[in-house]
């Protein structure tokens, strides 16, 4: 499925391909922000690369809001390959986390040192759940049973 949205010079392109026995959508959010979306079990995993900044945050928020509405509500954002996050990007992360939480979802971010430093600098590390890997984030969603 291809969908092109030309709005304020932001291009949004979806197409579907197979990845590790699940379907992942490639998201071409802007020239500077790219990513994929994979639905696995009870969560959506977004793997993003590039810049989450004032130029890309609008397209990012629109796509994430639509995906949260469609479900599943649990979100893992893999930002381990993000090069830069500015205050607009942080605002988009906070808004997306609030939307996920209000839908009774769990919102987690897989971070890298640059993203972690930026989040901690503005004291959002208690609100935005930072995880070292996608596997750790998945484990938080599906804790082992005590039986």
Short mmCIF file of C-alpha atoms in Angstrom, two decimals:
data_model
loop_
_atom_site.label_atom_id
_atom_site.label_comp_id
_atom_site.label_asym_id
_atom_site.label_seq_id
_atom_site.Cartn_x
_atom_site.Cartn_y
_atom_site.Cartn_z
CA UNK A 1 0.00 0.00 0.00
CA UNK A 2 1.38 3.40 -0.95
CA UNK A 3 0.09 6.65 0.52
CA UNK A 4 1.58 10.03 -0.27
CA UNK A 5 0.68 13.07 1.79
CA UNK A 6 2.08 16.40 0.68
CA UNK A 7 1.37 18.86 3.47
CA UNK A 8 3.67 21.76 4.30
CA UNK A 9 6.43 20.07 2.28
CA UNK A 10 6.29 16.98 4.50
CA UNK A 11 6.11 13.69 2.69
CA UNK A 12 4.62 10.64 4.31
CA UNK A 13 5.11 7.35 2.53
CA UNK A 14 4.03 3.92 3.66
CA UNK A 15 4.82 0.63 2.07
CA UNK A 16 4.69 -2.84 3.50
CA UNK A 17 7.37 -5.51 3.46
CA UNK A 18 8.14 -8.65 5.44
CA UNK A 19 10.63 -8.51 8.30
CA UNK A 20 11.36 -11.36 10.69
CA UNK A 21 7.97 -13.07 10.21
CA UNK A 22 6.05 -9.88 10.94
CA UNK A 23 4.90 -7.02 8.81
CA UNK A 24 6.82 -3.77 9.09
CA UNK A 25 5.84 -0.52 7.44
CA UNK A 26 8.55 1.78 6.21
CA UNK A 27 7.81 5.33 7.29
CA UNK A 28 9.47 8.09 5.27
CA UNK A 29 8.42 10.91 7.54
CA UNK A 30 10.63 13.69 6.21
CA UNK A 31 13.92 14.03 4.41
CA UNK A 32 15.69 14.02 7.78
CA UNK A 33 13.63 11.42 9.70
CA UNK A 34 13.05 7.85 8.54
CA UNK A 35 11.78 4.75 10.23
CA UNK A 36 9.84 1.53 10.33
CA UNK A 37 6.81 0.38 12.30
CA UNK A 38 6.37 -3.21 13.35
CA UNK A 39 3.39 -4.65 15.22
CA UNK A 40 4.50 -7.45 17.51
CA UNK A 41 2.19 -9.16 20.01
CA UNK A 42 0.70 -6.38 22.14
CA UNK A 43 2.88 -3.48 21.00
CA UNK A 44 4.07 -1.32 18.14
CA UNK A 45 7.81 -0.93 17.65
CA UNK A 46 9.03 2.17 15.80
CA UNK A 47 12.69 2.19 14.75
CA UNK A 48 13.73 5.71 13.77
CA UNK A 49 16.88 7.20 12.25
CA UNK A 50 17.92 10.77 11.57
CA UNK A 51 16.76 13.96 13.24
CA UNK A 52 13.74 14.44 15.52
CA UNK A 53 13.55 18.21 15.36
CA UNK A 54 11.31 21.16 14.54
CA UNK A 55 11.19 20.14 10.87
CA UNK A 56 10.18 16.51 11.47
CA UNK A 57 8.12 16.63 14.68
CA UNK A 58 4.78 17.44 13.04
CA UNK A 59 4.90 14.45 10.69
CA UNK A 60 6.19 12.27 13.55
CA UNK A 61 3.34 13.29 15.88
CA UNK A 62 0.67 12.77 13.19
CA UNK A 63 1.91 9.28 12.30
CA UNK A 64 2.34 8.21 15.93
CA UNK A 65 -1.08 9.56 16.95
CA UNK A 66 -2.75 7.66 14.11
CA UNK A 67 -0.90 4.44 15.01
CA UNK A 68 -1.79 4.79 18.72
CA UNK A 69 -5.45 5.30 17.79
CA UNK A 70 -5.39 2.15 15.64
CA UNK A 71 -3.54 0.12 18.30
CA UNK A 72 -2.00 -1.71 19.92
CA UNK A 73 -1.59 1.03 22.50
CA UNK A 74 1.81 -0.09 23.88
CA UNK A 75 4.60 1.76 22.08
CA UNK A 76 8.34 1.15 21.89
CA UNK A 77 10.29 3.91 20.15
CA UNK A 78 13.76 2.75 19.18
CA UNK A 79 15.73 6.00 19.04
CA UNK A 80 19.11 4.28 19.33
CA UNK A 81 20.01 5.49 15.81
CA UNK A 82 18.66 9.02 16.16
CA UNK A 83 21.38 11.62 15.59
CA UNK A 84 19.68 14.62 17.20
CA UNK A 85 16.62 15.57 19.27
CA UNK A 86 15.74 19.22 19.89
CA UNK A 87 13.08 20.78 22.11
CA UNK A 88 10.40 20.29 19.44
CA UNK A 89 11.31 16.61 19.24
CA UNK A 90 11.14 16.30 23.02
CA UNK A 91 7.72 17.94 22.96
CA UNK A 92 6.55 15.42 20.37
CA UNK A 93 7.84 12.57 22.57
CA UNK A 94 5.98 13.93 25.61
CA UNK A 95 2.73 14.42 23.64
CA UNK A 96 2.99 10.90 22.19
CA UNK A 97 3.69 9.40 25.62
CA UNK A 98 0.65 11.22 27.06
CA UNK A 99 -1.54 9.95 24.22
CA UNK A 100 -0.35 6.37 24.77
CA UNK A 101 -0.82 6.63 28.55
CA UNK A 102 -4.32 8.08 28.18
CA UNK A 103 -5.21 5.05 26.03
CA UNK A 104 -3.94 2.77 28.86
CA UNK A 105 -0.78 1.97 26.93
CA UNK A 106 2.85 1.77 28.00
CA UNK A 107 5.27 4.12 26.20
CA UNK A 108 8.98 3.28 26.23
CA UNK A 109 12.00 4.76 24.49
CA UNK A 110 15.12 2.84 23.52
CA UNK A 111 17.79 5.47 23.82
CA UNK A 112 21.37 6.26 22.89
CA UNK A 113 23.75 8.51 24.87
CA UNK A 114 22.79 11.69 22.94
CA UNK A 115 19.06 11.14 23.43
CA UNK A 116 19.51 10.13 27.08
CA UNK A 117 21.58 13.25 27.79
CA UNK A 118 18.95 15.51 26.19
CA UNK A 119 16.07 13.85 28.06
CA UNK A 120 17.91 14.03 31.40
CA UNK A 121 18.96 17.64 30.81
CA UNK A 122 15.31 18.72 30.84
CA UNK A 123 14.44 16.25 33.61
CA UNK A 124 12.05 14.15 31.56
CA UNK A 125 13.75 10.84 32.39
CA UNK A 126 11.15 10.05 35.08
CA UNK A 127 8.27 10.63 32.65
CA UNK A 128 9.78 9.11 29.51
CA UNK A 129 10.68 5.49 30.26
CA UNK A 130 14.20 5.03 28.81
CA UNK A 131 15.38 1.49 28.06
CA UNK A 132 18.80 0.26 26.87
CA UNK A 133 17.41 -2.08 24.17
CA UNK A 134 14.24 -3.19 22.40
CA UNK A 135 14.55 -6.55 24.17
CA UNK A 136 14.55 -4.82 27.58
CA UNK A 137 11.51 -2.76 26.58
CA UNK A 138 9.68 -5.89 25.41
CA UNK A 139 10.55 -7.62 28.69
CA UNK A 140 8.96 -4.73 30.62
CA UNK A 141 5.76 -5.25 28.61
CA UNK A 142 5.76 -9.00 29.13
CA UNK A 143 7.33 -9.72 32.53
CA UNK A 144 8.00 -13.40 33.23
CA UNK A 145 5.33 -15.02 35.36
CA UNK A 146 6.27 -15.88 38.94
CA UNK A 147 4.92 -19.43 38.66
#
